[in-house]
mmCIF file with all atom_site columns, C-alpha atoms in Angstrom:
data_model
loop_
_atom_site.group_PDB
_atom_site.id
_atom_site.type_symbol
_atom_site.label_atom_id
_atom_site.label_alt_id
_atom_site.label_comp_id
_atom_site.label_asym_id
_atom_site.label_entity_id
_atom_site.label_seq_id
_atom_site.pdbx_PDB_ins_code
_atom_site.Cartn_x
_atom_site.Cartn_y
_atom_site.Cartn_z
_atom_site.occupancy
_atom_site.B_iso_or_equiv
_atom_site.pdbx_formal_charge
_atom_site.auth_seq_id
_atom_site.auth_comp_id
_atom_site.auth_asym_id
_atom_site.auth_atom_id
_atom_site.pdbx_PDB_model_num
ATOM 1   C CA . VAL Y 1 1   ? -31.546 -12.981 17.599  1.00 0.00 ? 1   VAL Y CA 1
ATOM 2   C CA . PRO Y 1 2   ? -29.099 -10.111 17.641  1.00 0.00 ? 2   PRO Y CA 1
ATOM 3   C CA . TYR Y 1 3   ? -27.218 -8.766  14.437  1.00 0.00 ? 3   TYR Y CA 1
ATOM 4   C CA . LEU Y 1 4   ? -24.390 -5.817  15.353  1.00 0.00 ? 4   LEU Y CA 1
ATOM 5   C CA . PHE Y 1 5   ? -23.849 -3.702  13.006  1.00 0.00 ? 5   PHE Y CA 1
ATOM 6   C CA . LEU Y 1 6   ? -20.477 -2.791  13.139  1.00 0.00 ? 6   LEU Y CA 1
ATOM 7   C CA . VAL Y 1 7   ? -19.556 0.809   10.665  1.00 0.00 ? 7   VAL Y CA 1
ATOM 8   C CA . LEU Y 1 8   ? -15.381 1.728   11.518  1.00 0.00 ? 8   LEU Y CA 1
ATOM 9   C CA . PRO Y 1 9   ? -12.954 3.901   9.263   1.00 0.00 ? 9   PRO Y CA 1
ATOM 10  C CA . THR Y 1 10  ? -10.675 1.398   7.041   1.00 0.00 ? 10  THR Y CA 1
ATOM 11  C CA . ALA Y 1 11  ? -7.826  -0.326  9.139   1.00 0.00 ? 11  ALA Y CA 1
ATOM 12  C CA . ALA Y 1 12  ? -9.738  0.522   12.000  1.00 0.00 ? 12  ALA Y CA 1
ATOM 13  C CA . GLY Y 1 13  ? -9.913  -2.414  14.059  1.00 0.00 ? 13  GLY Y CA 1
ATOM 14  C CA . LYS Y 1 14  ? -12.824 -4.014  12.160  1.00 0.00 ? 14  LYS Y CA 1
ATOM 15  C CA . THR Y 1 15  ? -10.800 -7.233  11.866  1.00 0.00 ? 15  THR Y CA 1
ATOM 16  C CA . THR Y 1 16  ? -9.108  -7.402  14.965  1.00 0.00 ? 16  THR Y CA 1
ATOM 17  C CA . LEU Y 1 17  ? -12.628 -7.574  16.729  1.00 0.00 ? 17  LEU Y CA 1
ATOM 18  C CA . PHE Y 1 18  ? -13.650 -10.104 15.595  1.00 0.00 ? 18  PHE Y CA 1
ATOM 19  C CA . LEU Y 1 19  ? -11.249 -11.902 14.977  1.00 0.00 ? 19  LEU Y CA 1
ATOM 20  C CA . PHE Y 1 20  ? -10.472 -11.375 19.014  1.00 0.00 ? 20  PHE Y CA 1
ATOM 21  C CA . GLY Y 1 21  ? -14.315 -12.857 20.076  1.00 0.00 ? 21  GLY Y CA 1
ATOM 22  C CA . ALA Y 1 22  ? -13.836 -15.803 17.676  1.00 0.00 ? 22  ALA Y CA 1
ATOM 23  C CA . SER Y 1 23  ? -10.679 -16.453 20.148  1.00 0.00 ? 23  SER Y CA 1
ATOM 24  C CA . LEU Y 1 24  ? -12.921 -16.622 23.331  1.00 0.00 ? 24  LEU Y CA 1
ATOM 25  C CA . ALA Y 1 25  ? -15.588 -18.886 21.830  1.00 0.00 ? 25  ALA Y CA 1
ATOM 26  C CA . THR Y 1 26  ? -12.631 -22.142 22.020  1.00 0.00 ? 26  THR Y CA 1
ATOM 27  C CA . SER Y 1 27  ? -15.521 -24.159 21.867  1.00 0.00 ? 27  SER Y CA 1
ATOM 28  C CA . GLN Y 1 28  ? -17.334 -22.358 19.155  1.00 0.00 ? 28  GLN Y CA 1
ATOM 29  C CA . VAL Y 1 29  ? -16.225 -21.159 15.697  1.00 0.00 ? 29  VAL Y CA 1
ATOM 30  C CA . THR Y 1 30  ? -17.291 -18.092 13.915  1.00 0.00 ? 30  THR Y CA 1
ATOM 31  C CA . MET Y 1 31  ? -17.267 -18.071 10.345  1.00 0.00 ? 31  MET Y CA 1
ATOM 32  C CA . VAL Y 1 32  ? -17.125 -15.361 8.104   1.00 0.00 ? 32  VAL Y CA 1
ATOM 33  C CA . ILE Y 1 33  ? -18.513 -14.582 4.743   1.00 0.00 ? 33  ILE Y CA 1
ATOM 34  C CA . VAL Y 1 34  ? -16.756 -13.002 2.425   1.00 0.00 ? 34  VAL Y CA 1
ATOM 35  C CA . PRO Y 1 35  ? -17.480 -11.250 -0.927  1.00 0.00 ? 35  PRO Y CA 1
ATOM 36  C CA . LEU Y 1 36  ? -14.301 -11.209 -2.332  1.00 0.00 ? 36  LEU Y CA 1
ATOM 37  C CA . ILE Y 1 37  ? -11.101 -13.688 -2.673  1.00 0.00 ? 37  ILE Y CA 1
ATOM 38  C CA . SER Y 1 38  ? -8.385  -10.882 -1.672  1.00 0.00 ? 38  SER Y CA 1
ATOM 39  C CA . LEU Y 1 39  ? -10.557 -10.667 1.223   1.00 0.00 ? 39  LEU Y CA 1
ATOM 40  C CA . LYS Y 1 40  ? -10.763 -14.888 2.165   1.00 0.00 ? 40  LYS Y CA 1
ATOM 41  C CA . LEU Y 1 41  ? -7.343  -15.391 1.834   1.00 0.00 ? 41  LEU Y CA 1
ATOM 42  C CA . ASP Y 1 42  ? -6.381  -11.937 4.192   1.00 0.00 ? 42  ASP Y CA 1
ATOM 43  C CA . LEU Y 1 43  ? -8.841  -12.876 6.194   1.00 0.00 ? 43  LEU Y CA 1
ATOM 44  C CA . PHE Y 1 44  ? -7.357  -16.611 6.444   1.00 0.00 ? 44  PHE Y CA 1
ATOM 45  C CA . ARG Y 1 45  ? -3.700  -15.504 7.044   1.00 0.00 ? 45  ARG Y CA 1
ATOM 46  C CA . LYS Y 1 46  ? -4.829  -13.149 10.185  1.00 0.00 ? 46  LYS Y CA 1
ATOM 47  C CA . ALA Y 1 47  ? -6.395  -15.891 11.816  1.00 0.00 ? 47  ALA Y CA 1
ATOM 48  C CA . ALA Y 1 48  ? -3.771  -18.044 11.364  1.00 0.00 ? 48  ALA Y CA 1
ATOM 49  C CA . ALA Y 1 49  ? -1.158  -15.848 12.656  1.00 0.00 ? 49  ALA Y CA 1
ATOM 50  C CA . LEU Y 1 50  ? -3.500  -15.361 15.989  1.00 0.00 ? 50  LEU Y CA 1
ATOM 51  C CA . GLY Y 1 51  ? -3.822  -19.355 16.551  1.00 0.00 ? 51  GLY Y CA 1
ATOM 52  C CA . LEU Y 1 52  ? -7.173  -19.439 15.099  1.00 0.00 ? 52  LEU Y CA 1
ATOM 53  C CA . GLN Y 1 53  ? -6.682  -22.536 12.847  1.00 0.00 ? 53  GLN Y CA 1
ATOM 54  C CA . PRO Y 1 54  ? -9.514  -21.153 10.400  1.00 0.00 ? 54  PRO Y CA 1
ATOM 55  C CA . THR Y 1 55  ? -11.353 -22.901 7.674   1.00 0.00 ? 55  THR Y CA 1
ATOM 56  C CA . THR Y 1 56  ? -11.728 -22.059 3.714   1.00 0.00 ? 56  THR Y CA 1
ATOM 57  C CA . TRP Y 1 57  ? -15.326 -23.680 3.004   1.00 0.00 ? 57  TRP Y CA 1
ATOM 58  C CA . ASP Y 1 58  ? -16.257 -24.651 -0.426  1.00 0.00 ? 58  ASP Y CA 1
ATOM 59  C CA . PRO Y 1 59  ? -19.262 -27.411 -1.651  1.00 0.00 ? 59  PRO Y CA 1
ATOM 60  C CA . ASN Y 1 60  ? -16.573 -29.511 -1.782  1.00 0.00 ? 60  ASN Y CA 1
ATOM 61  C CA . GLN Y 1 61  ? -15.771 -29.969 1.589   1.00 0.00 ? 61  GLN Y CA 1
ATOM 62  C CA . ILE Y 1 62  ? -18.836 -32.402 4.152   1.00 0.00 ? 62  ILE Y CA 1
ATOM 63  C CA . MET Y 1 63  ? -17.374 -30.743 7.465   1.00 0.00 ? 63  MET Y CA 1
ATOM 64  C CA . PRO Y 1 64  ? -14.479 -28.181 8.444   1.00 0.00 ? 64  PRO Y CA 1
ATOM 65  C CA . SER Y 1 65  ? -11.892 -29.687 11.264  1.00 0.00 ? 65  SER Y CA 1
ATOM 66  C CA . ALA Y 1 66  ? -13.940 -29.853 14.576  1.00 0.00 ? 66  ALA Y CA 1
ATOM 67  C CA . SER Y 1 67  ? -9.950  -28.030 15.419  1.00 0.00 ? 67  SER Y CA 1
ATOM 68  C CA . SER Y 1 68  ? -11.855 -25.008 13.480  1.00 0.00 ? 68  SER Y CA 1
ATOM 69  C CA . ARG Y 1 69  ? -12.832 -21.651 15.289  1.00 0.00 ? 69  ARG Y CA 1
ATOM 70  C CA . VAL Y 1 70  ? -12.541 -20.097 12.640  1.00 0.00 ? 70  VAL Y CA 1
ATOM 71  C CA . ILE Y 1 71  ? -14.812 -20.913 8.866   1.00 0.00 ? 71  ILE Y CA 1
ATOM 72  C CA . LEU Y 1 72  ? -14.497 -18.484 6.243   1.00 0.00 ? 72  LEU Y CA 1
ATOM 73  C CA . VAL Y 1 73  ? -16.922 -18.733 3.461   1.00 0.00 ? 73  VAL Y CA 1
ATOM 74  C CA . GLN Y 1 74  ? -17.549 -16.945 -0.316  1.00 0.00 ? 74  GLN Y CA 1
ATOM 75  C CA . ILE Y 1 75  ? -20.757 -15.133 -0.998  1.00 0.00 ? 75  ILE Y CA 1
ATOM 76  C CA . LYS Y 1 76  ? -21.114 -17.448 -3.527  1.00 0.00 ? 76  LYS Y CA 1
ATOM 77  C CA . HIS Y 1 77  ? -21.230 -20.570 -1.581  1.00 0.00 ? 77  HIS Y CA 1
ATOM 78  C CA . LEU Y 1 78  ? -24.602 -19.627 0.493   1.00 0.00 ? 78  LEU Y CA 1
ATOM 79  C CA . GLU Y 1 79  ? -26.521 -21.357 -2.088  1.00 0.00 ? 79  GLU Y CA 1
ATOM 80  C CA . ASN Y 1 80  ? -25.435 -24.261 -2.383  1.00 0.00 ? 80  ASN Y CA 1
ATOM 81  C CA . PRO Y 1 81  ? -26.814 -26.936 -0.252  1.00 0.00 ? 81  PRO Y CA 1
ATOM 82  C CA . ARG Y 1 82  ? -24.349 -28.277 1.721   1.00 0.00 ? 82  ARG Y CA 1
ATOM 83  C CA . PHE Y 1 83  ? -23.446 -24.675 2.884   1.00 0.00 ? 83  PHE Y CA 1
ATOM 84  C CA . ASN Y 1 84  ? -27.232 -24.741 4.903   1.00 0.00 ? 84  ASN Y CA 1
ATOM 85  C CA . GLU Y 1 85  ? -25.704 -28.827 6.246   1.00 0.00 ? 85  GLU Y CA 1
ATOM 86  C CA . LEU Y 1 86  ? -22.789 -26.663 6.979   1.00 0.00 ? 86  LEU Y CA 1
ATOM 87  C CA . ALA Y 1 87  ? -24.622 -24.107 8.997   1.00 0.00 ? 87  ALA Y CA 1
ATOM 88  C CA . ASP Y 1 88  ? -27.559 -26.686 10.474  1.00 0.00 ? 88  ASP Y CA 1
ATOM 89  C CA . HIS Y 1 89  ? -24.549 -28.790 11.448  1.00 0.00 ? 89  HIS Y CA 1
ATOM 90  C CA . LEU Y 1 90  ? -23.160 -26.392 13.306  1.00 0.00 ? 90  LEU Y CA 1
ATOM 91  C CA . ILE Y 1 91  ? -26.672 -25.542 15.218  1.00 0.00 ? 91  ILE Y CA 1
ATOM 92  C CA . THR Y 1 92  ? -26.922 -28.352 16.013  1.00 0.00 ? 92  THR Y CA 1
ATOM 93  C CA . GLN Y 1 93  ? -23.732 -28.886 17.317  1.00 0.00 ? 93  GLN Y CA 1
ATOM 94  C CA . LYS Y 1 94  ? -24.267 -25.825 18.806  1.00 0.00 ? 94  LYS Y CA 1
ATOM 95  C CA . ARG Y 1 95  ? -21.020 -25.188 17.882  1.00 0.00 ? 95  ARG Y CA 1
ATOM 96  C CA . LEU Y 1 96  ? -21.688 -22.203 15.944  1.00 0.00 ? 96  LEU Y CA 1
ATOM 97  C CA . ALA Y 1 97  ? -21.560 -18.306 17.557  1.00 0.00 ? 97  ALA Y CA 1
ATOM 98  C CA . ARG Y 1 98  ? -21.548 -16.604 15.407  1.00 0.00 ? 98  ARG Y CA 1
ATOM 99  C CA . ILE Y 1 99  ? -21.930 -15.439 11.684  1.00 0.00 ? 99  ILE Y CA 1
ATOM 100 C CA . ILE Y 1 100 ? -19.865 -12.074 10.113  1.00 0.00 ? 100 ILE Y CA 1
ATOM 101 C CA . TRP Y 1 101 ? -20.631 -10.626 6.786   1.00 0.00 ? 101 TRP Y CA 1
ATOM 102 C CA . ASP Y 1 102 ? -18.019 -8.901  6.167   1.00 0.00 ? 102 ASP Y CA 1
ATOM 103 C CA . GLU Y 1 103 ? -17.632 -5.928  3.866   1.00 0.00 ? 103 GLU Y CA 1
ATOM 104 C CA . CYS Y 1 104 ? -22.008 -6.221  3.415   1.00 0.00 ? 104 CYS Y CA 1
ATOM 105 C CA . HIS Y 1 105 ? -21.924 -3.434  2.215   1.00 0.00 ? 105 HIS Y CA 1
ATOM 106 C CA . LEU Y 1 106 ? -21.952 -4.995  -1.223  1.00 0.00 ? 106 LEU Y CA 1
ATOM 107 C CA . ILE Y 1 107 ? -25.747 -7.022  -0.572  1.00 0.00 ? 107 ILE Y CA 1
ATOM 108 C CA . PRO Y 1 108 ? -27.373 -4.783  -1.172  1.00 0.00 ? 108 PRO Y CA 1
ATOM 109 C CA . LEU Y 1 109 ? -24.814 -2.405  -3.679  1.00 0.00 ? 109 LEU Y CA 1
ATOM 110 C CA . ALA Y 1 110 ? -24.228 -5.408  -5.400  1.00 0.00 ? 110 ALA Y CA 1
ATOM 111 C CA . GLN Y 1 111 ? -27.165 -6.788  -7.158  1.00 0.00 ? 111 GLN Y CA 1
ATOM 112 C CA . SER Y 1 112 ? -27.472 -5.568  -10.105 1.00 0.00 ? 112 SER Y CA 1
ATOM 113 C CA . TYR Y 1 113 ? -24.329 -7.172  -11.287 1.00 0.00 ? 113 TYR Y CA 1
ATOM 114 C CA . ARG Y 1 114 ? -23.569 -10.020 -8.266  1.00 0.00 ? 114 ARG Y CA 1
ATOM 115 C CA . PRO Y 1 115 ? -26.917 -12.348 -8.337  1.00 0.00 ? 115 PRO Y CA 1
ATOM 116 C CA . ILE Y 1 116 ? -25.789 -14.291 -5.147  1.00 0.00 ? 116 ILE Y CA 1
ATOM 117 C CA . MET Y 1 117 ? -26.336 -11.073 -3.742  1.00 0.00 ? 117 MET Y CA 1
ATOM 118 C CA . LEU Y 1 118 ? -30.188 -11.057 -4.230  1.00 0.00 ? 118 LEU Y CA 1
ATOM 119 C CA . ARG Y 1 119 ? -30.023 -14.944 -3.299  1.00 0.00 ? 119 ARG Y CA 1
ATOM 120 C CA . ALA Y 1 120 ? -28.010 -14.205 0.664   1.00 0.00 ? 120 ALA Y CA 1
ATOM 121 C CA . TRP Y 1 121 ? -31.376 -14.026 2.171   1.00 0.00 ? 121 TRP Y CA 1
ATOM 122 C CA . HIS Y 1 122 ? -32.353 -18.015 3.821   1.00 0.00 ? 122 HIS Y CA 1
ATOM 123 C CA . ALA Y 1 123 ? -28.330 -17.166 5.094   1.00 0.00 ? 123 ALA Y CA 1
ATOM 124 C CA . LEU Y 1 124 ? -29.651 -13.975 6.952   1.00 0.00 ? 124 LEU Y CA 1
ATOM 125 C CA . ALA Y 1 125 ? -32.475 -16.274 8.439   1.00 0.00 ? 125 ALA Y CA 1
ATOM 126 C CA . LEU Y 1 126 ? -30.625 -18.223 10.512  1.00 0.00 ? 126 LEU Y CA 1
ATOM 127 C CA . PRO Y 1 127 ? -30.999 -18.285 14.113  1.00 0.00 ? 127 PRO Y CA 1
ATOM 128 C CA . VAL Y 1 128 ? -27.732 -17.258 15.420  1.00 0.00 ? 128 VAL Y CA 1
ATOM 129 C CA . PRO Y 1 129 ? -25.972 -14.166 16.188  1.00 0.00 ? 129 PRO Y CA 1
ATOM 130 C CA . MET Y 1 130 ? -25.519 -11.708 12.880  1.00 0.00 ? 130 MET Y CA 1
ATOM 131 C CA . VAL Y 1 131 ? -22.399 -8.991  13.178  1.00 0.00 ? 131 VAL Y CA 1
ATOM 132 C CA . PHE Y 1 132 ? -22.096 -6.329  8.957   1.00 0.00 ? 132 PHE Y CA 1
ATOM 133 C CA . SER Y 1 133 ? -18.812 -5.437  8.837   1.00 0.00 ? 133 SER Y CA 1
ATOM 134 C CA . SER Y 1 134 ? -18.316 -2.569  6.603   1.00 0.00 ? 134 SER Y CA 1
ATOM 135 C CA . ALA Y 1 135 ? -16.290 0.888   6.338   1.00 0.00 ? 135 ALA Y CA 1
ATOM 136 C CA . THR Y 1 136 ? -18.942 1.961   3.943   1.00 0.00 ? 136 THR Y CA 1
ATOM 137 C CA . LEU Y 1 137 ? -22.177 0.454   4.944   1.00 0.00 ? 137 LEU Y CA 1
ATOM 138 C CA . PRO Y 1 138 ? -24.311 3.880   4.785   1.00 0.00 ? 138 PRO Y CA 1
ATOM 139 C CA . HIS Y 1 139 ? -27.328 4.006   7.470   1.00 0.00 ? 139 HIS Y CA 1
ATOM 140 C CA . HIS Y 1 140 ? -30.391 3.627   5.258   1.00 0.00 ? 140 HIS Y CA 1
ATOM 141 C CA . LEU Y 1 141 ? -29.469 0.429   2.803   1.00 0.00 ? 141 LEU Y CA 1
ATOM 142 C CA . GLN Y 1 142 ? -29.495 -0.536  6.963   1.00 0.00 ? 142 GLN Y CA 1
ATOM 143 C CA . ALA Y 1 143 ? -32.631 -1.403  6.726   1.00 0.00 ? 143 ALA Y CA 1
ATOM 144 C CA . GLU Y 1 144 ? -31.564 -3.625  3.974   1.00 0.00 ? 144 GLU Y CA 1
ATOM 145 C CA . LEU Y 1 145 ? -29.947 -6.360  5.945   1.00 0.00 ? 145 LEU Y CA 1
#
């Protein structure tokens, strides 16, 4: 499964790149794992402006709409069993094109005060291409992802 590290300065177009990829995969879904609520809201707005019909997923939902091409998931929801159901369903249906880990530097850097970062490993093991996006990911931390 391919891994891609996208480390570009702030406002250099990281979001545009992965939303453009989502716009090309018309029958598939791009899942974006976000560590911050404000970031989730911003990504939702940008994806909607591009006509990508984004969905903000939470464990109270069974499955997102079939028309959704971008699914935004807060990192805190990764430990919920329903996340596994969602991922397994999309993988079985061959609809999950990729998982984007936005602000991925927070996974290794925030583990001491956000325990969910220690439990993100099971989502990192899913058999789909992964893109790790950050403006501040030091090279030595890439191995921790």
